[in-house]
Short mmCIF file of C-alpha atoms in Angstrom, two decimals:
data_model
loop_
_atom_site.label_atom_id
_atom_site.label_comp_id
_atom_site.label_asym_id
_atom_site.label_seq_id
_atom_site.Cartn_x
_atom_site.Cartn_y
_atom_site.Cartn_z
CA UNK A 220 0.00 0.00 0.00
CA UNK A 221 2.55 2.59 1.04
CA UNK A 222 4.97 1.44 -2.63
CA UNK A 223 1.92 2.07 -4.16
CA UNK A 224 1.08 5.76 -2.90
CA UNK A 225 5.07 6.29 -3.60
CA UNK A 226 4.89 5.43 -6.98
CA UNK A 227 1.94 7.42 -7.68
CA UNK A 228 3.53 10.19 -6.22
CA UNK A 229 6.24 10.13 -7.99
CA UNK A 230 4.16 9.80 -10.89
CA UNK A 231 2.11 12.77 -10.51
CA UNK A 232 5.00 15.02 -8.76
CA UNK A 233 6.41 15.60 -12.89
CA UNK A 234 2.15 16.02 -13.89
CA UNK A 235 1.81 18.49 -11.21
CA UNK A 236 4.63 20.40 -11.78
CA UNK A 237 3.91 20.98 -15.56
CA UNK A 238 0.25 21.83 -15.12
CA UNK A 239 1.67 24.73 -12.38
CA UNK A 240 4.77 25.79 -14.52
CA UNK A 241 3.12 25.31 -18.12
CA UNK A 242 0.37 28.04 -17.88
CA UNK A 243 2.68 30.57 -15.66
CA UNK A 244 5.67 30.30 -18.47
CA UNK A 245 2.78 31.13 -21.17
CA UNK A 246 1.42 34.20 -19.33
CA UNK A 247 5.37 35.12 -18.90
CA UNK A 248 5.76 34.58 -22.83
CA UNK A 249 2.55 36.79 -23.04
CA UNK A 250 3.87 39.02 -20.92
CA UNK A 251 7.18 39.73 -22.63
CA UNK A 252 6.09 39.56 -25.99
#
C-alpha cells in the first residue's frame, strides 16, 4: 500500500509540476512579448 502511494507520487510530482509551470511560463511569454 505505502509502494503504491510512492509510486503514484512520484508519478504525478512531474504532472503536477507541468500543469503549475506550463500556464505561468505562457502568461510570462505573453507578458514579454
Amino acid at each position: 500500500m505505502l509502494l503504491t502511494s510512492i509510486t503514484a507520487a512520484n508519478l504525478l510530482s512531474p504532472l503536477l509540476t507541468w500543469v503549475i509551470t506550463g500556464p505561468l511560463s505562457s502568461f510570462n511569454l505573453f507578458l514579454g512579448d
